[in-house]
XYZ file of C-alpha atoms in Angstrom:
667
model
C 71.088 99.936 -54.044
C 74.403 98.630 -55.033
C 73.288 94.935 -56.870
C 69.606 94.347 -57.750
C 68.206 91.770 -55.647
C 67.385 89.467 -58.546
C 71.033 88.720 -58.750
C 70.926 86.530 -55.518
C 67.281 84.835 -56.149
C 66.979 84.133 -59.451
C 68.626 81.045 -61.505
C 72.307 81.068 -61.481
C 72.079 83.365 -58.226
C 73.353 83.340 -54.793
C 70.933 81.050 -53.536
C 71.178 78.643 -56.720
C 74.843 78.391 -56.155
C 74.837 77.995 -52.141
C 71.339 75.873 -51.467
C 71.609 71.883 -52.293
C 67.674 71.701 -52.750
C 67.447 75.419 -54.115
C 63.788 76.098 -56.240
C 63.063 79.209 -58.071
C 60.286 80.984 -57.009
C 59.267 84.008 -59.192
C 57.317 85.297 -55.813
C 60.091 85.699 -53.766
C 61.681 87.678 -56.442
C 58.539 90.435 -56.429
C 57.878 90.342 -52.979
C 61.663 91.153 -52.530
C 61.901 94.076 -55.476
C 59.169 95.529 -53.956
C 60.315 95.567 -50.569
C 64.311 96.833 -51.998
C 61.555 99.639 -53.860
C 60.083 100.599 -50.386
C 63.572 100.521 -48.407
C 64.732 102.871 -51.424
C 61.475 105.198 -51.463
C 60.878 105.459 -48.040
C 57.683 104.535 -47.953
C 55.417 101.660 -47.126
C 54.553 98.204 -48.369
C 52.294 95.089 -47.533
C 52.754 91.594 -48.797
C 50.547 88.607 -48.027
C 53.736 85.890 -49.311
C 51.504 82.560 -49.130
C 53.617 79.239 -47.302
C 56.453 78.470 -49.346
C 57.224 81.812 -50.915
C 60.653 82.517 -48.942
C 59.828 85.439 -47.921
C 62.298 85.814 -44.934
C 65.389 85.718 -47.386
C 63.010 88.005 -50.015
C 63.006 90.625 -47.098
C 66.519 90.301 -45.730
C 68.188 90.218 -48.854
C 67.048 94.003 -49.730
C 67.160 95.011 -45.920
C 71.132 94.069 -45.750
C 71.551 95.470 -49.796
C 69.859 98.890 -48.374
C 72.401 99.915 -46.428
C 70.346 101.014 -43.529
C 70.060 99.760 -39.777
C 66.607 97.478 -40.487
C 64.350 96.428 -37.040
C 62.951 92.838 -38.240
C 59.935 92.445 -35.783
C 58.465 88.902 -35.649
C 55.214 87.193 -34.169
C 57.036 85.036 -31.923
C 60.445 84.614 -30.190
C 60.664 80.991 -32.563
C 60.860 83.089 -35.396
C 63.365 85.550 -34.316
C 65.464 82.741 -33.236
C 64.977 80.691 -36.530
C 66.235 84.476 -38.204
C 69.087 84.916 -36.293
C 70.513 81.534 -35.723
C 69.928 80.092 -39.302
C 68.828 82.527 -42.124
C 71.426 85.510 -40.827
C 74.014 83.035 -40.411
C 73.593 81.858 -43.904
C 73.655 85.053 -45.337
C 76.677 86.278 -43.244
C 78.465 83.739 -44.678
C 77.193 84.173 -48.600
C 76.255 87.793 -49.088
C 78.929 89.811 -50.761
C 79.060 92.370 -47.709
C 80.247 92.238 -44.065
C 77.096 93.202 -41.780
C 76.173 92.785 -38.198
C 73.359 90.948 -36.692
C 71.996 90.946 -33.243
C 69.052 89.578 -31.201
C 67.059 91.489 -28.774
C 64.464 90.401 -26.289
C 62.934 92.018 -23.539
C 65.036 92.393 -20.240
C 63.015 89.527 -18.767
C 64.263 87.147 -20.882
C 67.996 87.866 -19.486
C 69.543 86.693 -16.079
C 70.016 89.653 -13.977
C 73.681 89.031 -12.248
C 72.731 91.031 -8.918
C 69.335 88.712 -8.611
C 71.692 85.443 -9.216
C 73.765 86.758 -6.752
C 70.849 87.365 -4.490
C 69.826 84.028 -4.767
C 72.543 81.534 -4.347
C 73.144 83.780 -1.013
C 69.483 83.561 -0.620
C 66.990 81.220 -2.144
C 63.245 82.020 -2.589
C 62.226 79.517 -5.066
C 58.833 80.052 -6.397
C 57.579 76.318 -5.959
C 59.291 73.496 -5.132
C 59.394 71.590 -8.785
C 61.779 74.944 -9.251
C 64.513 73.316 -7.096
C 65.295 70.570 -9.470
C 66.249 72.598 -12.523
C 69.015 74.975 -10.130
C 71.565 72.993 -10.443
C 71.008 73.550 -14.275
C 70.626 76.800 -13.843
C 73.854 77.614 -11.861
C 75.820 75.407 -14.433
C 74.787 77.502 -17.040
C 74.947 80.916 -15.379
C 78.547 80.430 -14.782
C 79.261 79.967 -18.526
C 77.042 82.308 -20.765
C 77.819 85.071 -22.751
C 74.475 86.354 -23.381
C 72.140 85.389 -20.258
C 69.784 84.685 -22.453
C 66.841 82.420 -20.870
C 66.352 80.295 -24.251
C 69.947 78.617 -23.725
C 68.994 76.659 -20.693
C 68.248 72.983 -21.952
C 64.607 72.148 -20.401
C 63.841 75.347 -18.676
C 59.651 75.866 -19.108
C 58.248 79.088 -20.073
C 56.706 79.190 -17.508
C 59.414 78.844 -14.799
C 58.079 80.692 -11.749
C 61.173 81.477 -10.281
C 62.922 83.073 -13.560
C 60.926 86.347 -12.339
C 63.329 86.158 -9.365
C 66.313 85.787 -11.464
C 65.465 88.761 -13.788
C 64.566 92.336 -13.394
C 62.135 94.664 -15.391
C 62.639 98.212 -15.838
C 61.007 98.964 -13.056
C 63.402 97.346 -10.739
C 66.691 97.615 -12.210
C 68.972 99.137 -10.175
C 70.555 101.209 -13.143
C 74.169 102.634 -12.809
C 73.471 101.678 -8.851
C 74.124 97.866 -9.604
C 77.776 96.691 -8.836
C 76.846 94.306 -12.033
C 76.231 97.266 -14.122
C 79.251 97.150 -16.574
C 79.091 93.162 -16.642
C 75.109 93.466 -17.366
C 73.610 91.025 -20.102
C 70.855 93.838 -20.933
C 73.308 96.475 -21.098
C 75.629 94.764 -23.567
C 73.316 93.016 -26.093
C 72.083 97.128 -26.108
C 75.621 98.340 -26.707
C 76.052 95.591 -29.865
C 72.754 96.990 -31.053
C 74.194 100.112 -31.169
C 76.233 98.919 -34.310
C 74.137 96.596 -35.677
C 72.926 96.507 -39.603
C 70.013 94.238 -38.782
C 68.388 94.331 -35.067
C 65.809 91.494 -34.470
C 63.155 92.242 -32.044
C 59.511 90.265 -31.590
C 56.276 92.327 -31.724
C 56.333 92.742 -27.904
C 59.204 94.469 -27.314
C 59.105 96.732 -30.769
C 55.944 97.964 -29.444
C 57.085 98.562 -25.705
C 60.070 100.335 -26.844
C 57.438 102.668 -28.763
C 55.149 103.053 -26.634
C 57.950 104.584 -23.841
C 59.697 106.430 -26.793
C 56.042 108.645 -26.603
C 57.509 109.461 -22.774
C 60.724 110.436 -24.291
C 62.213 106.762 -23.015
C 63.351 103.684 -24.839
C 62.920 100.627 -23.720
C 66.480 98.748 -25.546
C 66.215 99.248 -29.372
C 68.471 102.266 -30.710
C 67.686 104.181 -33.550
C 66.670 102.059 -36.925
C 66.209 103.489 -40.078
C 63.487 101.053 -41.623
C 60.638 98.195 -39.893
C 60.078 95.215 -41.637
C 57.123 93.285 -39.536
C 56.876 89.407 -40.064
C 54.058 88.007 -38.820
C 52.410 91.024 -39.207
C 48.952 90.078 -38.216
C 49.588 90.143 -34.891
C 50.260 93.682 -34.885
C 46.513 94.552 -33.904
C 46.675 92.917 -30.577
C 50.109 93.047 -29.450
C 50.032 97.189 -29.921
C 46.630 97.131 -28.015
C 48.620 95.876 -24.814
C 51.071 98.411 -25.135
C 49.135 101.299 -25.632
C 46.450 100.631 -22.774
C 46.944 100.382 -18.857
C 47.375 97.112 -17.481
C 48.102 96.265 -13.774
C 48.263 93.110 -12.056
C 49.468 90.383 -9.771
C 52.664 90.293 -10.659
C 53.133 93.982 -10.798
C 52.122 93.826 -7.037
C 54.430 90.667 -6.239
C 57.352 92.359 -7.829
C 57.118 95.737 -5.986
C 57.089 93.421 -2.870
C 59.984 91.461 -3.623
C 61.861 95.054 -4.593
C 61.300 96.127 -1.503
C 62.511 93.180 0.532
C 65.522 93.551 -1.555
C 66.022 97.029 -1.003
C 65.748 97.162 3.123
C 67.796 93.949 3.228
C 71.010 96.444 2.588
C 73.485 96.845 5.312
C 72.429 100.459 5.630
C 69.025 100.297 6.892
C 68.464 99.654 10.414
C 66.859 96.483 11.781
C 63.783 98.849 13.147
C 63.300 101.009 9.688
C 63.416 97.464 7.861
C 60.986 95.776 9.989
C 58.169 98.698 10.068
C 58.882 98.580 5.670
C 58.660 94.658 5.828
C 55.457 94.996 7.973
C 53.665 97.179 5.529
C 54.397 95.624 2.819
C 53.061 92.477 4.008
C 49.711 94.435 4.561
C 49.828 95.670 1.380
C 50.097 92.128 -0.875
C 47.492 90.649 1.699
C 45.115 93.289 0.623
C 46.221 93.103 -3.188
C 46.118 89.140 -2.645
C 42.086 89.656 -1.715
C 41.531 92.044 -4.356
C 43.125 89.527 -6.820
C 40.885 86.634 -5.226
C 37.633 88.532 -5.294
C 38.002 89.507 -9.099
C 38.902 86.020 -9.783
C 35.532 85.287 -8.133
C 33.885 87.192 -10.780
C 35.810 85.684 -13.712
C 34.327 81.888 -12.240
C 30.677 83.697 -12.645
C 31.850 84.018 -16.231
C 32.080 87.510 -16.379
C 34.703 88.995 -18.375
C 34.300 93.273 -18.109
C 35.438 94.987 -15.552
C 32.458 97.749 -17.222
C 30.087 94.755 -15.578
C 31.407 95.488 -11.820
C 28.813 98.247 -11.220
C 25.604 95.534 -11.901
C 26.656 92.719 -9.407
C 26.651 92.035 -5.956
C 30.116 91.477 -5.475
C 31.253 94.833 -6.441
C 30.593 96.228 -2.450
C 33.265 93.815 -1.677
C 35.512 94.468 -4.699
C 35.326 98.267 -3.593
C 36.343 97.210 -0.208
C 39.793 95.498 -1.375
C 40.483 98.030 -3.370
C 40.499 100.775 -0.532
C 42.760 98.780 1.165
C 45.155 98.480 -1.506
C 44.757 102.373 -1.748
C 45.788 102.667 1.453
C 48.708 99.991 1.282
C 50.269 101.485 -1.244
C 49.867 105.116 0.086
C 51.430 103.558 3.621
C 54.044 102.247 1.926
C 55.184 104.716 0.094
C 55.562 106.797 3.307
C 56.823 104.341 5.246
C 59.823 103.997 1.903
C 60.617 107.688 1.935
C 60.898 107.975 5.564
C 64.179 105.709 5.340
C 66.865 108.156 4.199
C 69.462 104.987 3.678
C 67.494 103.813 0.806
C 68.621 106.874 -0.634
C 67.375 106.700 -4.757
C 66.847 103.240 -4.758
C 63.860 104.162 -2.281
C 62.732 107.316 -4.009
C 62.242 104.694 -7.194
C 60.385 102.386 -5.210
C 57.843 105.185 -3.571
C 57.512 106.141 -6.946
C 56.441 102.819 -8.263
C 53.889 103.411 -5.458
C 52.313 106.381 -6.550
C 52.549 105.394 -9.964
C 50.566 101.892 -9.343
C 47.851 103.413 -7.313
C 47.248 106.023 -10.183
C 47.499 103.204 -12.554
C 44.807 100.783 -10.657
C 42.438 103.733 -10.355
C 42.150 105.007 -13.685
C 41.278 101.265 -15.017
C 38.906 100.097 -12.721
C 36.946 103.393 -12.939
C 36.216 101.865 -16.226
C 35.148 105.818 -17.175
C 36.836 106.641 -20.358
C 35.088 105.889 -23.386
C 38.071 105.342 -25.715
C 38.657 102.168 -23.584
C 37.039 98.442 -22.789
C 37.908 97.354 -19.407
C 39.201 93.877 -19.281
C 39.688 91.111 -16.485
C 41.604 88.504 -17.232
C 43.308 85.192 -15.832
C 46.775 83.839 -17.387
C 47.787 80.724 -15.730
C 48.569 82.757 -11.977
C 48.115 86.095 -12.938
C 45.246 88.375 -12.932
C 44.881 91.467 -15.348
C 43.129 94.155 -15.377
C 42.972 95.885 -18.916
C 42.341 99.043 -20.097
C 42.610 98.704 -23.841
C 42.124 101.202 -26.806
C 39.329 100.738 -28.455
C 40.269 102.460 -32.177
C 43.840 101.448 -32.394
C 43.540 102.547 -35.885
C 43.952 106.613 -34.734
C 46.786 105.327 -32.651
C 49.002 103.666 -34.775
C 48.721 106.106 -37.123
C 49.999 108.512 -34.350
C 52.802 106.503 -33.016
C 54.009 104.283 -35.448
C 53.193 105.812 -39.231
C 53.698 109.163 -38.476
C 56.941 108.732 -36.944
C 58.609 106.208 -39.753
C 58.680 106.017 -43.208
C 60.401 102.994 -44.434
C 57.942 100.274 -43.817
C 57.041 97.026 -44.522
C 54.380 94.468 -43.560
C 54.628 91.211 -44.098
C 52.492 87.931 -43.470
C 50.371 84.344 -44.885
C 47.383 85.963 -43.924
C 46.660 89.547 -44.289
C 44.326 89.690 -47.361
C 40.646 89.666 -47.112
C 38.513 89.376 -50.009
C 40.915 89.666 -52.289
C 42.635 93.102 -51.307
C 44.167 94.591 -47.382
C 41.330 96.871 -46.973
C 40.748 95.775 -43.267
C 44.363 95.159 -42.631
C 45.086 98.565 -43.805
C 41.958 100.196 -41.682
C 42.912 98.305 -38.338
C 46.442 99.938 -38.986
C 45.195 103.201 -39.711
C 46.435 103.105 -43.233
C 43.250 104.156 -45.027
C 43.082 107.030 -46.352
C 46.754 107.868 -44.505
C 47.851 111.200 -45.187
C 51.504 112.605 -42.951
C 51.932 116.200 -42.853
C 54.886 117.889 -44.182
C 55.793 121.411 -43.201
C 52.385 123.357 -44.359
C 51.426 120.732 -46.670
C 49.817 117.653 -46.213
C 50.923 114.722 -48.460
C 49.409 111.597 -49.036
C 51.868 108.488 -47.917
C 52.728 105.860 -51.014
C 51.602 102.250 -49.793
C 52.371 99.600 -52.432
C 50.427 96.215 -52.235
C 51.054 93.000 -53.230
C 48.973 89.757 -53.278
C 51.613 87.088 -54.179
C 50.542 83.791 -55.653
C 50.168 80.542 -53.933
C 53.470 79.065 -54.491
C 51.911 75.066 -53.713
C 49.600 73.393 -55.979
C 46.438 73.973 -53.573
C 44.061 72.351 -56.996
C 45.973 69.126 -57.408
C 47.595 69.121 -53.179
C 44.451 69.404 -51.127
C 40.958 69.369 -51.226
C 38.221 70.849 -48.575
C 35.558 69.787 -47.196
C 32.529 71.589 -46.012
C 29.126 69.458 -45.199
C 26.106 70.996 -46.249
C 23.756 68.832 -44.062
C 25.138 69.463 -40.647
C 23.547 71.229 -38.238
C 24.524 74.489 -37.316
C 27.063 75.426 -34.385
C 24.382 76.803 -31.901
C 22.520 73.498 -32.123
C 22.450 71.215 -29.039
C 23.467 68.496 -31.283
C 26.334 70.523 -32.976
C 29.056 68.152 -30.837
C 27.755 64.856 -31.692
C 27.570 65.044 -35.223
C 31.286 66.855 -35.293
C 32.231 63.478 -33.484
C 30.658 61.186 -36.083
C 32.038 63.105 -39.161
C 35.561 63.180 -37.549
C 34.976 59.549 -36.704
C 34.478 59.039 -40.205
C 37.283 60.986 -41.677
C 40.059 60.288 -39.751
C 39.226 56.061 -41.243
C 39.856 57.837 -44.340
C 43.704 59.017 -43.533
C 44.188 56.740 -40.768
C 44.526 59.341 -38.404
C 47.404 61.921 -39.388
C 45.552 64.767 -38.238
C 45.013 67.372 -36.162
C 41.197 68.272 -35.460
C 41.083 72.145 -34.105
C 38.677 74.288 -32.364
C 37.338 76.940 -31.789
C 36.738 76.465 -27.959
C 37.871 74.458 -24.839
C 33.989 73.015 -24.313
C 33.739 72.203 -27.978
C 37.377 70.275 -28.017
C 36.793 68.534 -24.728
C 33.456 67.203 -25.740
C 34.121 66.020 -28.739
C 37.382 64.507 -27.702
C 35.374 62.542 -24.484
C 33.041 61.188 -27.585
C 35.982 59.483 -29.812
C 39.045 58.948 -27.609
C 38.045 55.465 -26.637
C 36.441 54.635 -30.329
C 39.652 56.189 -32.594
C 41.953 53.308 -33.618
C 44.787 55.688 -33.505
C 46.749 57.392 -30.891
C 44.968 60.407 -29.611
C 46.674 63.687 -28.513
C 44.659 66.278 -26.283
C 46.070 69.759 -25.958
C 47.215 70.089 -22.366
C 48.447 67.319 -21.571
C 51.745 68.518 -22.158
C 53.572 71.705 -23.280
C 53.247 72.403 -26.979
C 56.717 71.883 -27.802
C 56.113 68.959 -26.170
C 52.940 67.634 -27.794
C 54.267 68.206 -31.581
C 57.179 66.766 -31.016
C 55.262 63.711 -29.955
C 52.711 63.987 -32.561
C 55.640 64.040 -35.057
C 57.024 60.800 -33.358
C 53.840 58.939 -33.329
C 52.481 57.044 -36.718
C 48.832 57.525 -37.221
C 48.586 59.774 -34.543
C 45.156 62.594 -33.948
C 45.868 65.884 -31.869
C 42.680 67.805 -30.649
C 43.634 71.445 -29.884
C 42.568 74.792 -29.713
C 43.666 78.184 -31.000
C 47.047 78.018 -30.156
C 47.663 75.175 -32.776
C 46.331 77.223 -35.042
C 49.203 78.894 -36.364
C 53.181 78.518 -35.961
C 52.732 74.841 -36.166
C 54.878 73.020 -38.846
C 54.122 69.162 -39.379
C 55.731 68.585 -43.349
C 55.100 65.198 -45.186
C 52.496 62.584 -44.331
C 52.542 62.837 -40.596
C 49.687 65.175 -41.037
C 47.125 64.558 -43.705
C 43.964 66.168 -42.684
C 43.369 69.321 -40.775
C 39.859 69.061 -39.967
C 38.646 72.735 -38.312
C 34.894 72.289 -36.541
C 33.671 75.808 -36.977
C 34.362 79.161 -38.412
C 36.651 81.478 -35.792
C 34.287 84.534 -35.219
C 35.578 85.994 -32.031
C 33.304 86.091 -29.105
C 31.055 89.215 -29.352
C 30.918 89.388 -25.279
C 34.477 89.795 -25.129
C 34.632 93.795 -24.230
C 37.331 94.924 -26.358
C 35.336 92.695 -29.175
C 32.255 94.375 -28.223
C 33.575 98.036 -28.082
C 35.301 97.598 -31.373
C 32.000 95.991 -33.057
C 29.818 99.185 -31.623
C 32.173 101.786 -32.594
C 32.243 100.581 -35.811
C 28.370 100.871 -35.892
C 27.653 104.339 -33.724
C 29.946 105.878 -36.886
C 27.505 104.311 -39.725
C 29.516 101.365 -40.492
C 28.596 97.683 -41.115
C 30.990 95.781 -37.771
C 29.957 92.444 -38.845
C 31.304 92.748 -42.518
C 33.867 95.336 -41.666
C 35.188 93.523 -38.657
C 33.574 90.105 -37.486
C 34.015 88.413 -41.135
C 37.771 89.453 -42.218
C 39.309 88.539 -38.870
C 37.459 85.333 -38.682
C 38.691 85.002 -42.409
C 42.539 85.660 -41.159
C 42.263 83.193 -38.552
C 40.895 80.462 -40.662
C 43.234 80.799 -43.485
C 45.944 80.610 -40.616
C 44.183 76.922 -39.240
C 43.847 75.784 -43.252
C 47.664 76.990 -43.500
C 48.880 74.174 -41.095
C 48.120 71.626 -43.980
C 50.128 71.885 -46.824
C 53.683 72.985 -45.538
C 55.794 71.567 -49.238
C 55.043 70.962 -52.495
C 54.836 67.235 -51.631
C 52.370 67.377 -49.078
C 48.558 66.000 -50.673
C 45.726 66.270 -47.833
C 42.527 66.990 -46.564
C 41.070 70.282 -45.019
C 37.699 69.955 -43.369
C 35.465 72.970 -42.164
C 32.639 71.063 -40.063
C 30.386 74.551 -40.249
C 27.328 73.771 -42.353
C 27.190 78.309 -42.440
C 29.798 78.055 -45.015
C 27.056 76.298 -47.505
C 24.383 78.345 -46.629
C 24.788 81.370 -45.504
C 25.579 84.407 -47.984
C 29.045 85.192 -46.476
C 29.778 82.065 -47.501
C 31.260 82.309 -50.467
C 33.769 85.440 -48.514
C 35.556 82.901 -46.573
C 35.734 80.532 -49.734
C 37.486 82.968 -51.610
C 39.905 84.106 -48.598
C 41.025 80.341 -48.810
C 44.117 79.254 -51.014
C 42.265 77.713 -54.289
C 41.485 74.101 -53.478
C 38.418 71.903 -55.159
C 35.270 72.405 -52.650
C 33.812 69.140 -52.055
C 30.435 68.840 -50.276
C 29.968 65.231 -48.886
C 32.277 63.470 -46.947
C 32.092 60.013 -49.409
C 33.354 62.318 -52.108
C 36.251 63.195 -49.365
C 37.337 59.450 -49.405
C 36.812 59.042 -53.388
C 39.363 62.201 -53.406
C 41.874 60.768 -50.737
C 41.862 57.398 -52.896
C 42.512 59.077 -56.285
C 45.478 60.719 -55.021
C 46.605 57.206 -52.979
C 45.398 54.334 -54.852
C 47.430 52.124 -53.318
C 45.818 52.456 -49.718
C 42.175 51.307 -51.530
C 40.977 48.475 -49.515
C 41.056 45.148 -51.341
C 37.845 43.567 -52.423
C 37.131 40.330 -51.271
């Protein structure tokens, strides 16, 4: 490495010279040095960098100085865009080397010019509301240079018709497409071939990694190193891509692609009619199957592994047979139309693969997988999820990559990385090199907090509140929340581990609270956050999606209230299977999985409060188990070093010590 990273991060360095509000943070230098060593020595590094460390520049600067091609993978598209549109342009302007960066997303984020032309010719909107945005999309499509849907102002994340305007790898026509040379996906792929930094998200990275095992790659060119930011998300994302998944969306997309294919001039009207009739039979059968599976979900069951024990199983098996027959019939009908050529062969193969994968998932007969049925908005997903992800991560990631950096504000539990390393397959990790087996070097660093938590924050844990399983829990939570909100005059997040508790406490308080009340679900997450920031003294009731990735600086957020410890639901099939596997191997699943998983989630919720050196406020965890259970100390030790108080009046005293000007006048 030509220049040491500290020249850029220490007083007098690049940041000091170019940033108006520069603050020297020794933690940032520590992190950058470790990452520089990992990239130079081609080994792994794990870094927990608390909020305020400046971790983005702490890994971008050594990545660029290494002169290697580095993939930066983030947990969210929001962080992807922050990196690409804010941090990287700053470094391109000021770093003493020229470099090229590319932002890559999954195919479905880009406009397909062929699909757009078809929509212009034959509109097929999925809902009446979608028509309203069509003029905006048409105007954007005529001038965009990237085709990235994120450029479209006001386009909802769940805009249904976007499925008709984009294409997945299964439906892409490849070199047969008339727009192949103009394709936005192909262009960004070509740009990535020449980039020094490729910014992706975890979903794209693991989609690519899973496909590489079969000899294909989704989008990524070859690269030398990977930095995983928000690395605490890796297990859940990798689980999705290392298993099998069949959804109603896949049937809809197959049907849509078949209809487009037979709409071509080369296909006779008679042949087209036969294929379309077969397609309609399949979509009807698939609709019945997924409707019946939704009936199972409405009964409160969440795992395919229990379907053998319920009366609906016969109806589901009957619907399955209809789907298998429909896929076989459609495959045959497509192959019979020679005019479809290569595109027909691909569609027929998709029918065959979809039938095979559905059978694999629905059998529920592989003990290495948990079988799940889940509803997400309009989608119904059947998934075979790997139980022991560690072995897969070792084989697919650790054995095939050497320079790997894992970082997040929440990776350590109990003062170490044992839980994270165990889940990632890094405990006792060795790699074969020729005839020898070499232990792989993994450097570890837990950085000291940047913020002054002992003076900026207090943690309140009630020691007299009933336990969360008490029938009066929500009533008592409502009483304490009401008391606490009066102290800070609103300006609070009230975070819950379930919608049930959120709605129950909200309903108890909405007419009693003297401050503006917002409820998750009343608008999009972005709109609710904007309204919270713009509304003085607002109170937001929310669940898990607001526990992380939400940044509200200043007095607008002065208190975060958490209803209870965020233990994973043990009735979830995947969670249950992973707990059972640890116990079967002689371990302690509560200590090895339940506690550390909950501690990481709790740290994320806690982290919503203090976002700058001037923030001051209260975190309240309304779970008396922290006070009375032996594992309570484990949670407290995993959180930032804020002082702990055990009564609500103590919170009030602390608050007025910090804000004497707010003390009520005596009279």
